[in-house]
Short mmCIF file of N, CA and C in Angstrom, two decimals:
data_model
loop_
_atom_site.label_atom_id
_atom_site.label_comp_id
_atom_site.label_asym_id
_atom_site.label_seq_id
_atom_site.Cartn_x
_atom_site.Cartn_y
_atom_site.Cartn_z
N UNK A 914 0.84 -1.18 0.00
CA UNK A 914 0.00 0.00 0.00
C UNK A 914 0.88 1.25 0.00
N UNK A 915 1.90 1.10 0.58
CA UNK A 915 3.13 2.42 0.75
C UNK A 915 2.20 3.16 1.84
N UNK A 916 3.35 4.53 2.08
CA UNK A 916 2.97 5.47 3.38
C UNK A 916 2.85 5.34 4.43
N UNK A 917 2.64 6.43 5.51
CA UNK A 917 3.04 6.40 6.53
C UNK A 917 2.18 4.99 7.24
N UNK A 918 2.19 4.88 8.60
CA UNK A 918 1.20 3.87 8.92
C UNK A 918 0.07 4.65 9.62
N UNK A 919 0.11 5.78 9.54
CA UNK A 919 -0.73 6.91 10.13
C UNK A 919 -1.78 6.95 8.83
N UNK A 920 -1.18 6.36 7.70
CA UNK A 920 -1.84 6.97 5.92
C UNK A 920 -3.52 6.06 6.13
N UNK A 921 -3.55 5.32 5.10
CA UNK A 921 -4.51 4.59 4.78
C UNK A 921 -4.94 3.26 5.55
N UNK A 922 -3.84 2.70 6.25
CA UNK A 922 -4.06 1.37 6.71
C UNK A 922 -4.29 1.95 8.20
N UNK A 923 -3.38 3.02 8.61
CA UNK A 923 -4.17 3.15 9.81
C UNK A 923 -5.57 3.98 10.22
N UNK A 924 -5.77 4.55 9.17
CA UNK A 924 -6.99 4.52 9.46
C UNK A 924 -8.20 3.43 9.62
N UNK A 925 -7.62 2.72 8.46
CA UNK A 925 -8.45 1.60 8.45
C UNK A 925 -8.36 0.27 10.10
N UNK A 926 -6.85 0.45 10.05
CA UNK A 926 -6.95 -0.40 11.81
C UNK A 926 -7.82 0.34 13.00
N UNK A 927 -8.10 2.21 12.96
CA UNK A 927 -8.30 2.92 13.39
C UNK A 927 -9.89 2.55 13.95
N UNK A 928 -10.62 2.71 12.32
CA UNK A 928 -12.43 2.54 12.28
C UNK A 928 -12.37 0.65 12.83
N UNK A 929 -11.62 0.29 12.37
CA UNK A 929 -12.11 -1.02 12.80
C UNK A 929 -11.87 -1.50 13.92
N UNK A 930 -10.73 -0.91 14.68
CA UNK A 930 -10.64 -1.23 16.39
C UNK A 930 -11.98 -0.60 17.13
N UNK A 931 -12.59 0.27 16.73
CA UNK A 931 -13.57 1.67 17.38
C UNK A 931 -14.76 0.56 17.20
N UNK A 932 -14.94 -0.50 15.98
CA UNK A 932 -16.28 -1.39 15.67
C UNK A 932 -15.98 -2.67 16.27
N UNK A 933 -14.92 -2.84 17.01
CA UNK A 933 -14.87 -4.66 17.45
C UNK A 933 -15.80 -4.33 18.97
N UNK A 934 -15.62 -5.68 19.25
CA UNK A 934 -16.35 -6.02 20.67
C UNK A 934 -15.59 -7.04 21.15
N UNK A 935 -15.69 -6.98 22.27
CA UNK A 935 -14.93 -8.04 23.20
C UNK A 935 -14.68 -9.88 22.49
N UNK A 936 -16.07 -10.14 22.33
CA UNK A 936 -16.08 -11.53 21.78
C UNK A 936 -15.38 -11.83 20.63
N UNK A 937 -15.21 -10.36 19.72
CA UNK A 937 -14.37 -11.12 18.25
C UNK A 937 -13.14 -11.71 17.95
N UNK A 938 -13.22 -12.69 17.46
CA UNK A 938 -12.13 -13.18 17.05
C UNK A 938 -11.26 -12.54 15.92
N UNK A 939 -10.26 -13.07 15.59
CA UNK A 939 -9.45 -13.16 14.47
C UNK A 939 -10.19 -12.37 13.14
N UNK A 940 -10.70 -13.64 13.18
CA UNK A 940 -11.20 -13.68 11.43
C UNK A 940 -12.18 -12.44 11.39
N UNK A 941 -13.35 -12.50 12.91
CA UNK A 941 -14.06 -11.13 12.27
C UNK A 941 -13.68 -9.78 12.52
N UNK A 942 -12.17 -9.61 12.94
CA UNK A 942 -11.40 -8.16 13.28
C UNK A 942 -11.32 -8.06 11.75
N UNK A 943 -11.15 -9.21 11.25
CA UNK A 943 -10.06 -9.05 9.80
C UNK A 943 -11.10 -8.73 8.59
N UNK A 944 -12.11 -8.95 9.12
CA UNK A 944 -13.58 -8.67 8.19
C UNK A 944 -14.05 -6.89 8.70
N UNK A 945 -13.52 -7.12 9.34
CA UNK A 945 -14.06 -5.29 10.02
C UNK A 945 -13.09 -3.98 9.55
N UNK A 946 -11.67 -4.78 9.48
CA UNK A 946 -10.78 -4.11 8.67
C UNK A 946 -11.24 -3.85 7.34
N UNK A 947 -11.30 -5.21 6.43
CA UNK A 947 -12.12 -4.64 4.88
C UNK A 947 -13.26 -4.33 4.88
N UNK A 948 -14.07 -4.17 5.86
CA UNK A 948 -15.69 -3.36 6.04
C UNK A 948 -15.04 -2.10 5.72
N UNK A 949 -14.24 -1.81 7.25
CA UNK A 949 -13.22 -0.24 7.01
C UNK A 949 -12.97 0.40 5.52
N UNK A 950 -12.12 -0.65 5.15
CA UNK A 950 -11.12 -0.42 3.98
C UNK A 950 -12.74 -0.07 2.84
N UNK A 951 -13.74 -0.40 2.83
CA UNK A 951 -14.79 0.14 1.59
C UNK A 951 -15.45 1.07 2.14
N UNK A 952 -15.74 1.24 3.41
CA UNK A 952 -16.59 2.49 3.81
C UNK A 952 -15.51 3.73 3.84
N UNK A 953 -14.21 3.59 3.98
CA UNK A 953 -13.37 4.79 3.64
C UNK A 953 -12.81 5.33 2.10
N UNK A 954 -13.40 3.97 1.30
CA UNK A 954 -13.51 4.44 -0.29
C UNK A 954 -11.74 4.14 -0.62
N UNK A 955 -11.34 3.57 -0.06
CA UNK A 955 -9.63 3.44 -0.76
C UNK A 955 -9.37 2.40 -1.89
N UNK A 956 -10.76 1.77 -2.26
CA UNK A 956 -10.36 0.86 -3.72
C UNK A 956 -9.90 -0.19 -3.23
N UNK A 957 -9.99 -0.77 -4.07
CA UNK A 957 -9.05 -2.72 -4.39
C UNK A 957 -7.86 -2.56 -3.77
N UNK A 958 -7.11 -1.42 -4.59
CA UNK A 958 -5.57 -2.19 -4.19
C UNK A 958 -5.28 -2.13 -2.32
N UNK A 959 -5.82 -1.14 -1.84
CA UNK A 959 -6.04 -1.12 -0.28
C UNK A 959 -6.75 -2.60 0.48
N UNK A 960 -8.10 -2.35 0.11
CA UNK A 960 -9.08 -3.86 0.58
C UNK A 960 -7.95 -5.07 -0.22
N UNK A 961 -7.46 -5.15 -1.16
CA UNK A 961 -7.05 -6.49 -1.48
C UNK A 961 -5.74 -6.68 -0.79
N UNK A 962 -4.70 -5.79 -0.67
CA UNK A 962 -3.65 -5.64 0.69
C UNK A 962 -3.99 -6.11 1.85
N UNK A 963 -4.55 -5.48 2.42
CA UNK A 963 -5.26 -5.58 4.01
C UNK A 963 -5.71 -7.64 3.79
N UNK A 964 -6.47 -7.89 3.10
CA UNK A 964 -6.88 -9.25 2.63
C UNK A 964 -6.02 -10.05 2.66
N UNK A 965 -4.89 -9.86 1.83
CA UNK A 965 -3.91 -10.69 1.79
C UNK A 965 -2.90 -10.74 2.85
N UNK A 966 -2.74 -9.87 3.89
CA UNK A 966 -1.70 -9.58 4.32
C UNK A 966 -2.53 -10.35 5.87
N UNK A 967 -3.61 -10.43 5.98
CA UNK A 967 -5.00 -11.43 6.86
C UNK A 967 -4.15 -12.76 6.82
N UNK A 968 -4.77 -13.14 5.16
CA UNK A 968 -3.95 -14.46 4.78
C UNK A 968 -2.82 -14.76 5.23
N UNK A 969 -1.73 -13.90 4.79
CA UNK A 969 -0.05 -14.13 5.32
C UNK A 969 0.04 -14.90 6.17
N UNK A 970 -0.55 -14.16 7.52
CA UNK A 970 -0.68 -14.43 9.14
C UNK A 970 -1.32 -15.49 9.07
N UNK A 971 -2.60 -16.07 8.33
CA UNK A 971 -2.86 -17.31 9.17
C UNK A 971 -4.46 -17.29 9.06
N UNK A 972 -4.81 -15.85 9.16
CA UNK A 972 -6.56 -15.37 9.10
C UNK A 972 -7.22 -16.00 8.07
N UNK A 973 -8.00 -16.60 8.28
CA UNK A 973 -8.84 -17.53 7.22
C UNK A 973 -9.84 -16.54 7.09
N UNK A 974 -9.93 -15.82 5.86
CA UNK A 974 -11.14 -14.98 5.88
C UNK A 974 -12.53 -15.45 5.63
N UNK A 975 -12.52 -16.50 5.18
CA UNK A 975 -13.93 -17.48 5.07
C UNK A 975 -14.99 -17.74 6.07
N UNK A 976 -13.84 -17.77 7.51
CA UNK A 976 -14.99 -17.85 8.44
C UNK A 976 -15.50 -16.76 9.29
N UNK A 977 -15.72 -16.72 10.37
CA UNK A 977 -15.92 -15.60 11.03
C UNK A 977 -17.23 -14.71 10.81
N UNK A 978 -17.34 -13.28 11.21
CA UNK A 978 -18.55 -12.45 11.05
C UNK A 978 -18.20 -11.77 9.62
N UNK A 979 -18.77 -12.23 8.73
CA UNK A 979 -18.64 -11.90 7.42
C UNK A 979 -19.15 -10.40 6.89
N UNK A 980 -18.95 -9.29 7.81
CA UNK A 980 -19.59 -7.99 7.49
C UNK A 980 -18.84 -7.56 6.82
N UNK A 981 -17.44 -7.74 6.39
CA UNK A 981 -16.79 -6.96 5.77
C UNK A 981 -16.98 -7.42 4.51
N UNK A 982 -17.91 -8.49 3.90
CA UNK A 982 -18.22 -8.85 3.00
C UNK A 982 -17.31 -9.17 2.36
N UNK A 983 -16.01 -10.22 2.61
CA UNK A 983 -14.69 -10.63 2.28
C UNK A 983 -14.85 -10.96 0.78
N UNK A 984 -14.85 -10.59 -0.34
CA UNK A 984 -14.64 -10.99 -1.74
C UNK A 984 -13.13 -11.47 -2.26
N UNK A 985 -12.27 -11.53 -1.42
CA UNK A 985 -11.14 -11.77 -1.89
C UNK A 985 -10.79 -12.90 -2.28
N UNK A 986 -11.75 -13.92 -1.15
CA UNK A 986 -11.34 -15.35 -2.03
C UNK A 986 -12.09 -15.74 -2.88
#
């Protein structure tokens, strides 16, 4: 994605820490991040970063609270 970590991704860790709740797991932080990443309008190459970089780690985006409407896989 490039830039600071203050740029685009932290905002996006930003809105989506402010929407979790105690009970979430993994997978639906990582769905709340790409909820983030489309309600802040930053496009594919942002949401598909954030997605993949889920994956890297281990985050199975398949399961979990599916609000972020995961299209990546």
């Amino acid at each position: 994605v490039g830039g600071p970590s203050y740029g685009k991704v932290g905002r996006v860790w930003h809105r989506a820490l402010f929407a979790t709740s105690p009970n979430d797991d993994f997978s639906t932080f990582a769905h709340k991040t790409m909820k983030a990443s489309n309600e802040l309008k930053y496009g594919s190459e942002v949401y598909n970063s954030i997605g993949k970089a889920w994956m890297d780690v281990g985050v199975d985006l398949r399961h979990g609270n599916n609000q972020g409407k995961c299209n990546i896989l």
